[in-house]
């Protein structure tokens, strides 16, 4: 059966529609935007939640290109969509305004000079897109300045006010106010903070926004998108007409991400309804206002994989769309309290934090609360409920789904491996190899207490934990989950020198602290009953050291038996 192609990485509305891609209709966003009549609208959502595609959709709906043929072509993109049923009041706004569409995502560069150069190029590109207005005969006084900016020869000051100047030129030519669309407004700010030139970049971005959006008589309305709501005091000084719609806002909640019925319809259209539960567990769970939504990027990628192979497994697609540096920073900076909170979250628990929506990138590391807020607003945590106490709003936070939990788990394990590389493991290795059970248990317990654990994985976590410990064990072969006797042992350690006793480790997880003793005995018995040692004499070994190790949360119990091999 032939399906419509799924739009992985397609964020231009015209390309998506004309290319025959599958489209989840979000055009009702246009109606709500017109109904609520916000002058300057800022929408903050996590990355890959359809912000750029929605910005593109707004451009093709509202823009008067100056050419009837192109206007008709753009109108045809919306045939059969929800907005066409909204009524004449809304349809009268189609092709009614000149539009500036500017993306700031190219401002992610290692220095201010490079970042400014990329933004200058982006602005010049938008000038070139509108260059036909110079033929109108209405811009003789503006022509030279327009061409300097279009040719990337203008001064920094001219680029700082270039969006307002372009809106003035467009309004003069079309005799209609201008719609301004700015996508990924906060990318240059986030990048410049981590790269070390925040003050320079924020000064430039503030000038761009204030000139274009504050008391601009040529502005019809503006829509901006980004991941984080940045403090008004940092870049929106005096911008009294700004309406911010974050993931806590009730309005517009359903327009970014897929609703339950949209995800169900997608599975139905691709005849994969049996994957409904997997899709929900892995990619659902976000709450934007009152709307529960799926991560659209991951859903589309997974359904595309299923359309090729019905047995395809879910994958953490969202993980590969950025460095996840903020989670890494949280883990690396964690004190005992934060470690406990991370463990609680990964185990499916909930933490409560005060909400600080007006934060700047410079504030992120000032307090743990700011870091948790950053994780919340960028999609690494979801709200389960919100409450107000006096003048402070508190939000209860949880990990949204299995995909994001995977990001935390992998980040924790990578952090642990890095920690092991810098830690002196001599005492632990010596105790393990020589059978000094008490010393080995002491060293192992200390590592557990100082690490971040994710207990939802049960034995799988401790297995990975152990393999991480053994990565730096030189001159020994470490194997895991290999067939032996009547089953599979957990971990085997052996030297090529057969005079050195190999080690078999069997791990158990106990439900109680007292139960660790019994769990240790059961692990040792499992080695014996399943004949995990039987292959060793064939390799030339005459003695083996068997370990039964039991865990309860961050506690462990170790028992060992040295056995002569026949």
Short mmCIF file of C-alpha atoms in Angstrom, two decimals, residues 73-506:
data_model
loop_
_atom_site.label_atom_id
_atom_site.label_comp_id
_atom_site.label_asym_id
_atom_site.label_seq_id
_atom_site.Cartn_x
_atom_site.Cartn_y
_atom_site.Cartn_z
CA UNK A 73 -1.08 29.78 -5.58
CA UNK A 74 -0.66 30.47 -1.87
CA UNK A 75 -4.45 30.45 -1.32
CA UNK A 76 -4.64 27.04 -2.97
CA UNK A 77 -2.30 25.62 -0.30
CA UNK A 78 -5.14 25.91 2.23
CA UNK A 79 -7.88 24.22 0.21
CA UNK A 80 -9.71 21.62 2.28
CA UNK A 81 -8.22 22.80 5.57
CA UNK A 82 -10.00 23.88 8.73
CA UNK A 83 -9.32 27.59 8.33
CA UNK A 84 -11.30 27.64 5.07
CA UNK A 85 -14.42 26.89 7.12
CA UNK A 86 -13.84 29.74 9.58
CA UNK A 87 -15.92 32.27 7.65
CA UNK A 88 -15.51 35.37 5.51
CA UNK A 89 -14.10 37.51 8.34
CA UNK A 90 -11.02 35.28 8.48
CA UNK A 91 -10.74 34.59 4.76
CA UNK A 92 -10.65 38.34 4.15
CA UNK A 93 -7.26 38.37 5.88
CA UNK A 94 -5.70 35.99 3.33
CA UNK A 95 -3.04 37.68 1.19
CA UNK A 96 -3.91 40.96 2.91
CA UNK A 97 -0.53 42.07 4.31
CA UNK A 98 3.12 42.29 3.43
CA UNK A 99 5.03 39.80 5.60
CA UNK A 100 8.56 39.74 7.00
CA UNK A 101 9.66 36.22 7.92
CA UNK A 102 13.01 36.11 9.71
CA UNK A 103 14.68 33.12 11.32
CA UNK A 104 17.44 33.70 13.87
CA UNK A 105 18.53 30.07 14.10
CA UNK A 106 21.65 30.79 12.00
CA UNK A 107 22.99 32.92 14.87
CA UNK A 108 24.43 29.82 16.53
CA UNK A 109 28.14 30.50 16.01
CA UNK A 110 31.30 30.40 18.15
CA UNK A 111 32.00 34.16 18.08
CA UNK A 112 30.01 37.38 17.92
CA UNK A 113 31.55 38.31 14.58
CA UNK A 114 30.44 35.04 12.98
CA UNK A 115 27.02 35.11 14.65
CA UNK A 116 26.37 38.70 13.59
CA UNK A 117 27.57 37.87 10.08
CA UNK A 118 25.07 35.02 9.80
CA UNK A 119 22.22 37.19 11.11
CA UNK A 120 23.22 39.97 8.71
CA UNK A 121 23.09 37.45 5.87
CA UNK A 122 19.64 36.25 6.99
CA UNK A 123 18.32 39.82 7.09
CA UNK A 124 19.82 40.52 3.65
CA UNK A 125 18.12 37.40 2.31
CA UNK A 126 14.73 38.69 3.44
CA UNK A 127 15.46 42.06 1.82
CA UNK A 128 16.26 40.29 -1.44
CA UNK A 129 13.00 38.34 -1.21
CA UNK A 130 11.16 41.67 -1.30
CA UNK A 131 13.49 43.47 -3.70
CA UNK A 132 10.76 43.91 -6.34
CA UNK A 133 9.28 46.71 -4.21
CA UNK A 134 12.12 48.92 -5.41
CA UNK A 135 10.39 48.90 -8.81
CA UNK A 136 7.25 50.47 -7.35
CA UNK A 137 8.58 54.00 -7.73
CA UNK A 138 7.65 54.72 -4.10
CA UNK A 139 11.06 54.15 -2.49
CA UNK A 140 13.44 56.52 -4.22
CA UNK A 141 14.60 58.02 -0.91
CA UNK A 142 14.99 54.58 0.68
CA UNK A 143 16.66 52.84 -2.27
CA UNK A 144 20.33 53.33 -1.32
CA UNK A 145 19.90 52.20 2.27
CA UNK A 146 17.77 49.23 1.14
CA UNK A 147 20.49 48.11 -1.28
CA UNK A 148 23.26 48.49 1.31
CA UNK A 149 21.40 46.15 3.66
CA UNK A 150 20.48 43.72 0.85
CA UNK A 151 24.12 43.57 -0.32
CA UNK A 152 25.40 43.09 3.28
CA UNK A 153 27.24 46.40 3.12
CA UNK A 154 25.28 48.27 5.78
CA UNK A 155 26.57 49.35 9.18
CA UNK A 156 25.78 47.36 12.33
CA UNK A 157 23.43 50.15 13.37
CA UNK A 158 21.52 49.81 10.09
CA UNK A 159 21.09 46.08 10.66
CA UNK A 160 19.99 46.73 14.26
CA UNK A 161 16.99 48.69 12.91
CA UNK A 162 16.65 46.85 9.60
CA UNK A 163 13.40 45.02 10.38
CA UNK A 164 11.59 48.24 11.22
CA UNK A 165 13.01 49.90 8.10
CA UNK A 166 11.84 46.99 5.93
CA UNK A 167 8.36 47.16 7.47
CA UNK A 168 8.24 50.89 6.64
CA UNK A 169 9.22 50.19 3.04
CA UNK A 170 6.67 47.39 2.67
CA UNK A 171 3.85 49.40 4.22
CA UNK A 172 4.63 52.33 1.95
CA UNK A 173 4.47 50.10 -1.15
CA UNK A 174 1.45 47.95 -0.25
CA UNK A 175 -0.53 50.57 1.66
CA UNK A 176 -1.07 47.98 4.40
CA UNK A 177 0.62 47.37 7.71
CA UNK A 178 3.22 44.62 7.91
CA UNK A 179 3.04 41.24 9.67
CA UNK A 180 6.40 40.40 11.28
CA UNK A 181 7.31 36.75 11.95
CA UNK A 182 10.49 35.92 13.89
CA UNK A 183 11.40 32.27 14.38
CA UNK A 184 13.86 30.89 16.97
CA UNK A 185 14.31 34.32 18.52
CA UNK A 186 16.32 32.97 21.45
CA UNK A 187 18.88 30.83 19.57
CA UNK A 188 21.48 33.64 19.34
CA UNK A 189 20.97 34.42 23.02
CA UNK A 190 21.40 30.84 24.23
CA UNK A 191 24.39 30.29 21.98
CA UNK A 192 26.08 33.55 22.96
CA UNK A 193 25.67 32.79 26.66
CA UNK A 194 27.45 29.45 26.37
CA UNK A 195 30.02 30.87 23.90
CA UNK A 196 30.86 33.88 26.06
CA UNK A 197 29.60 36.94 24.15
CA UNK A 198 26.11 37.31 25.65
CA UNK A 199 26.32 41.06 26.34
CA UNK A 200 27.25 41.90 22.75
CA UNK A 201 24.52 39.73 21.28
CA UNK A 202 21.79 40.85 23.65
CA UNK A 203 22.52 44.47 22.80
CA UNK A 204 22.05 43.80 19.08
CA UNK A 205 18.93 41.62 19.49
CA UNK A 206 17.36 44.19 21.84
CA UNK A 207 17.82 46.89 19.21
CA UNK A 208 16.25 44.71 16.51
CA UNK A 209 13.19 43.89 18.62
CA UNK A 210 12.63 47.31 20.15
CA UNK A 211 12.82 49.14 16.82
CA UNK A 212 10.56 46.66 15.02
CA UNK A 213 8.02 45.84 17.70
CA UNK A 214 7.82 48.87 20.00
CA UNK A 215 5.65 51.79 18.80
CA UNK A 216 6.09 50.80 15.16
CA UNK A 217 3.16 52.38 13.25
CA UNK A 218 3.77 50.00 10.35
CA UNK A 219 3.21 46.86 12.43
CA UNK A 220 -0.04 44.91 11.95
CA UNK A 221 0.95 42.21 14.41
CA UNK A 222 3.99 40.06 15.17
CA UNK A 223 4.51 36.40 16.03
CA UNK A 224 7.75 35.19 17.60
CA UNK A 225 8.77 31.68 18.57
CA UNK A 226 11.51 30.21 20.73
CA UNK A 227 12.22 27.56 23.35
CA UNK A 228 12.54 29.82 26.38
CA UNK A 229 10.76 32.88 27.65
CA UNK A 230 13.50 35.40 28.24
CA UNK A 231 13.06 38.18 30.77
CA UNK A 232 11.36 41.30 29.41
CA UNK A 233 13.99 43.35 31.14
CA UNK A 234 16.75 41.72 29.10
CA UNK A 235 15.49 42.25 25.52
CA UNK A 236 11.90 43.51 25.66
CA UNK A 237 12.40 46.68 27.71
CA UNK A 238 9.33 48.86 27.49
CA UNK A 239 7.53 46.51 25.10
CA UNK A 240 4.11 46.80 26.74
CA UNK A 241 2.22 45.11 23.92
CA UNK A 242 3.99 41.76 24.28
CA UNK A 243 1.78 38.72 25.01
CA UNK A 244 3.72 35.64 26.08
CA UNK A 245 2.20 32.20 25.52
CA UNK A 246 4.37 29.63 27.29
CA UNK A 247 3.62 25.98 27.94
CA UNK A 248 1.73 27.12 31.06
CA UNK A 249 -0.68 29.32 29.08
CA UNK A 250 -4.21 28.07 28.45
CA UNK A 251 -4.45 29.66 24.99
CA UNK A 252 -2.98 28.03 21.87
CA UNK A 253 -2.10 24.79 23.70
CA UNK A 254 -3.27 22.42 20.94
CA UNK A 255 -1.44 24.09 18.03
CA UNK A 256 2.08 22.84 18.80
CA UNK A 257 2.46 19.07 18.98
CA UNK A 258 -0.05 16.33 18.19
CA UNK A 259 -3.24 15.81 20.19
CA UNK A 260 -4.37 12.29 21.09
CA UNK A 261 -6.90 12.15 18.25
CA UNK A 262 -4.30 13.40 15.77
CA UNK A 263 -1.79 10.73 16.82
CA UNK A 264 -4.52 8.07 16.65
CA UNK A 265 -5.53 9.23 13.16
CA UNK A 266 -1.93 9.10 11.99
CA UNK A 267 -1.58 5.49 13.14
CA UNK A 268 -4.90 4.62 11.53
CA UNK A 269 -3.89 6.22 8.21
CA UNK A 270 -0.72 4.13 8.17
CA UNK A 271 -2.47 0.96 9.42
CA UNK A 272 -0.38 0.71 12.57
CA UNK A 273 -3.06 1.08 15.27
CA UNK A 274 -1.55 -1.83 17.21
CA UNK A 275 1.35 0.52 18.09
CA UNK A 276 -0.91 2.99 19.92
CA UNK A 277 0.33 2.07 23.40
CA UNK A 278 4.00 2.16 22.42
CA UNK A 279 3.53 5.54 20.76
CA UNK A 280 1.88 6.90 23.91
CA UNK A 281 4.48 5.53 26.33
CA UNK A 282 7.41 6.84 24.31
CA UNK A 283 6.28 10.19 22.90
CA UNK A 284 3.17 11.47 24.75
CA UNK A 285 2.93 13.19 28.10
CA UNK A 286 3.53 16.89 27.45
CA UNK A 287 0.95 19.30 28.87
CA UNK A 288 0.67 22.69 27.16
CA UNK A 289 -1.98 24.66 28.99
CA UNK A 290 -4.88 22.22 29.15
CA UNK A 291 -3.84 20.26 26.06
CA UNK A 292 -1.95 16.98 26.37
CA UNK A 293 0.26 16.54 23.33
CA UNK A 294 2.75 14.20 21.71
CA UNK A 295 6.20 15.17 20.46
CA UNK A 296 5.44 15.55 16.72
CA UNK A 297 9.03 15.10 15.57
CA UNK A 298 9.41 11.73 17.26
CA UNK A 299 5.92 10.54 16.30
CA UNK A 300 6.54 11.25 12.61
CA UNK A 301 9.93 9.56 12.70
CA UNK A 302 8.54 6.46 14.43
CA UNK A 303 5.52 6.12 12.17
CA UNK A 304 7.83 6.50 9.17
CA UNK A 305 9.99 3.67 10.55
CA UNK A 306 6.83 1.57 11.05
CA UNK A 307 5.69 2.24 7.50
CA UNK A 308 8.94 0.63 6.31
CA UNK A 309 9.12 -2.11 8.94
CA UNK A 310 5.97 -2.92 10.98
CA UNK A 311 8.21 -4.45 13.68
CA UNK A 312 10.40 -1.35 14.12
CA UNK A 313 11.22 -0.48 17.72
CA UNK A 314 10.66 2.99 19.23
CA UNK A 315 13.79 5.12 19.27
CA UNK A 316 14.79 8.35 21.08
CA UNK A 317 14.59 10.51 17.93
CA UNK A 318 14.38 13.76 19.92
CA UNK A 319 17.73 12.98 21.55
CA UNK A 320 19.56 13.57 18.30
CA UNK A 321 18.16 17.07 17.67
CA UNK A 322 20.52 18.83 20.09
CA UNK A 323 23.44 18.20 22.42
CA UNK A 324 21.25 17.82 25.55
CA UNK A 325 23.97 19.85 27.27
CA UNK A 326 21.58 21.20 29.89
CA UNK A 327 20.82 17.70 31.25
CA UNK A 328 24.54 16.95 31.29
CA UNK A 329 25.18 20.15 33.23
CA UNK A 330 22.48 19.29 35.76
CA UNK A 331 23.97 15.85 36.36
CA UNK A 332 27.55 17.09 36.62
CA UNK A 333 26.65 19.91 39.02
CA UNK A 334 24.33 17.82 41.18
CA UNK A 335 24.79 17.85 44.95
CA UNK A 336 23.27 15.16 47.18
CA UNK A 337 19.81 16.75 47.11
CA UNK A 338 19.72 17.14 43.33
CA UNK A 339 21.01 13.60 42.83
CA UNK A 340 18.12 12.32 44.93
CA UNK A 341 15.65 14.38 42.88
CA UNK A 342 17.08 13.10 39.58
CA UNK A 343 16.81 9.52 40.85
CA UNK A 344 13.23 10.15 41.95
CA UNK A 345 12.30 11.53 38.52
CA UNK A 346 13.93 8.70 36.58
CA UNK A 347 12.12 6.20 38.79
CA UNK A 348 8.80 7.79 37.74
CA UNK A 349 8.44 10.14 40.69
CA UNK A 350 7.47 13.81 40.95
CA UNK A 351 9.28 16.85 42.32
CA UNK A 352 7.82 20.30 43.03
CA UNK A 353 9.54 23.57 42.17
CA UNK A 354 8.59 27.26 42.07
CA UNK A 355 8.01 28.57 38.55
CA UNK A 356 10.29 31.33 37.25
CA UNK A 357 9.22 32.18 33.72
CA UNK A 358 11.20 35.42 33.50
CA UNK A 359 14.74 34.08 33.48
CA UNK A 360 17.73 34.99 31.40
CA UNK A 361 20.43 32.62 30.22
CA UNK A 362 22.77 34.34 32.59
CA UNK A 363 20.54 33.29 35.49
CA UNK A 364 20.41 29.56 34.72
CA UNK A 365 23.16 28.54 37.13
CA UNK A 366 22.38 31.07 39.85
CA UNK A 367 20.14 28.55 41.59
CA UNK A 368 18.99 24.96 41.24
CA UNK A 369 15.42 26.23 40.77
CA UNK A 370 16.43 28.10 37.63
CA UNK A 371 18.04 24.98 36.21
CA UNK A 372 14.90 22.92 36.89
CA UNK A 373 12.80 25.66 35.27
CA UNK A 374 15.02 25.61 32.20
CA UNK A 375 14.56 21.84 31.90
CA UNK A 376 10.80 22.29 32.26
CA UNK A 377 10.36 24.97 29.61
CA UNK A 378 12.63 23.21 27.13
CA UNK A 379 10.72 19.91 27.28
CA UNK A 380 12.86 17.72 29.53
CA UNK A 381 10.18 17.79 32.23
CA UNK A 382 6.40 18.10 32.15
CA UNK A 383 3.91 19.61 34.56
CA UNK A 384 1.49 17.31 36.34
CA UNK A 385 -0.21 20.08 38.31
CA UNK A 386 0.20 23.73 39.27
CA UNK A 387 -0.69 25.49 42.51
CA UNK A 388 -0.37 29.01 43.90
CA UNK A 389 0.87 29.76 47.41
CA UNK A 390 0.73 33.45 48.32
CA UNK A 391 2.39 35.10 45.31
CA UNK A 392 4.48 32.12 44.18
CA UNK A 393 3.36 29.56 41.59
CA UNK A 394 4.55 25.99 42.12
CA UNK A 395 4.58 23.29 39.48
CA UNK A 396 4.85 19.54 40.06
CA UNK A 397 7.30 18.09 37.56
CA UNK A 398 7.84 14.64 36.06
CA UNK A 399 9.67 13.13 33.10
CA UNK A 400 7.20 13.16 30.19
CA UNK A 401 7.79 9.76 28.60
CA UNK A 402 10.20 6.90 27.91
CA UNK A 403 12.04 8.83 25.21
CA UNK A 404 13.06 11.62 27.59
CA UNK A 405 13.77 9.11 30.36
CA UNK A 406 16.22 7.46 27.96
CA UNK A 407 18.03 10.81 27.61
CA UNK A 408 18.39 11.08 31.39
CA UNK A 409 19.50 7.46 31.71
CA UNK A 410 22.12 7.70 28.97
CA UNK A 411 23.36 11.04 30.33
CA UNK A 412 23.71 9.57 33.81
CA UNK A 413 25.58 6.52 32.49
CA UNK A 414 27.92 8.67 30.41
CA UNK A 415 28.56 10.87 33.44
CA UNK A 416 29.27 7.77 35.51
CA UNK A 417 31.72 6.43 32.93
CA UNK A 418 33.54 9.77 32.92
CA UNK A 419 33.63 9.69 36.72
CA UNK A 420 35.13 6.20 36.72
CA UNK A 421 37.88 7.32 34.32
CA UNK A 422 39.06 9.94 36.81
CA UNK A 423 38.59 7.88 39.97
CA UNK A 424 41.27 5.66 41.47
CA UNK A 425 39.71 2.19 41.33
CA UNK A 426 42.81 0.30 42.51
CA UNK A 427 41.36 -0.74 45.88
CA UNK A 428 38.09 -1.97 44.37
CA UNK A 429 39.81 -3.94 41.58
CA UNK A 430 42.29 -5.49 44.00
CA UNK A 431 39.53 -6.57 46.39
CA UNK A 432 37.42 -7.96 43.53
CA UNK A 433 40.24 -10.00 41.97
CA UNK A 434 41.57 -11.38 45.25
CA UNK A 435 38.20 -12.27 46.79
CA UNK A 436 38.45 -9.78 49.68
CA UNK A 437 34.67 -9.69 50.01
CA UNK A 438 34.30 -7.12 52.78
CA UNK A 439 36.67 -4.63 51.14
CA UNK A 440 34.97 -5.12 47.77
CA UNK A 441 31.52 -4.53 49.34
CA UNK A 442 32.80 -1.36 51.08
CA UNK A 443 34.24 0.11 47.86
CA UNK A 444 31.15 -0.83 45.86
CA UNK A 445 28.81 0.73 48.43
CA UNK A 446 30.74 4.00 48.35
CA UNK A 447 30.45 4.17 44.55
CA UNK A 448 26.71 3.55 44.72
CA UNK A 449 26.16 6.27 47.31
CA UNK A 450 28.12 8.84 45.29
CA UNK A 451 26.52 8.01 41.94
CA UNK A 452 23.13 8.85 40.43
CA UNK A 453 20.99 5.75 40.06
CA UNK A 454 17.88 5.05 38.03
CA UNK A 455 16.11 2.28 39.82
CA UNK A 456 13.26 1.83 37.35
CA UNK A 457 15.62 -0.34 35.27
CA UNK A 458 15.93 -2.85 38.13
CA UNK A 459 18.70 -5.34 37.55
CA UNK A 460 19.44 -3.76 34.16
CA UNK A 461 20.68 -0.61 35.91
CA UNK A 462 23.01 -2.46 38.24
CA UNK A 463 24.27 -4.54 35.33
CA UNK A 464 25.16 -1.38 33.41
CA UNK A 465 26.59 0.15 36.57
CA UNK A 466 28.92 -2.82 36.98
CA UNK A 467 30.04 -2.84 33.37
CA UNK A 468 30.87 0.87 33.74
CA UNK A 469 33.04 0.08 36.78
CA UNK A 470 34.90 -2.64 34.90
CA UNK A 471 35.68 -0.57 31.79
CA UNK A 472 39.08 0.44 33.20
CA UNK A 473 40.06 -3.05 34.38
CA UNK A 474 43.18 -3.57 32.31
CA UNK A 475 44.56 -6.92 31.11
CA UNK A 476 41.27 -8.73 31.75
CA UNK A 477 38.48 -9.76 29.39
CA UNK A 478 35.01 -8.73 30.56
CA UNK A 479 32.03 -10.47 28.94
CA UNK A 480 28.34 -10.11 29.68
CA UNK A 481 25.16 -12.16 29.20
CA UNK A 482 26.95 -15.03 27.40
CA UNK A 483 25.46 -18.50 27.18
CA UNK A 484 27.04 -20.94 29.63
CA UNK A 485 25.75 -24.24 31.01
CA UNK A 486 21.96 -24.04 31.26
CA UNK A 487 21.59 -20.28 30.93
CA UNK A 488 23.42 -16.95 30.67
CA UNK A 489 25.75 -15.61 33.32
CA UNK A 490 25.59 -11.90 34.14
CA UNK A 491 29.30 -10.97 33.97
CA UNK A 492 32.53 -12.94 33.57
CA UNK A 493 36.05 -11.58 34.15
CA UNK A 494 39.10 -13.56 33.10
CA UNK A 495 42.77 -13.16 32.33
CA UNK A 496 44.52 -14.87 29.41
CA UNK A 497 46.91 -16.12 32.06
CA UNK A 498 45.07 -19.28 33.17
CA UNK A 499 46.92 -19.33 36.49
CA UNK A 500 44.76 -16.36 37.54
CA UNK A 501 41.30 -17.38 38.71
CA UNK A 502 38.43 -16.16 36.51
CA UNK A 503 35.41 -14.51 38.14
CA UNK A 504 31.69 -15.07 37.57
CA UNK A 505 29.37 -12.33 38.88
CA UNK A 506 25.65 -12.93 39.34
#
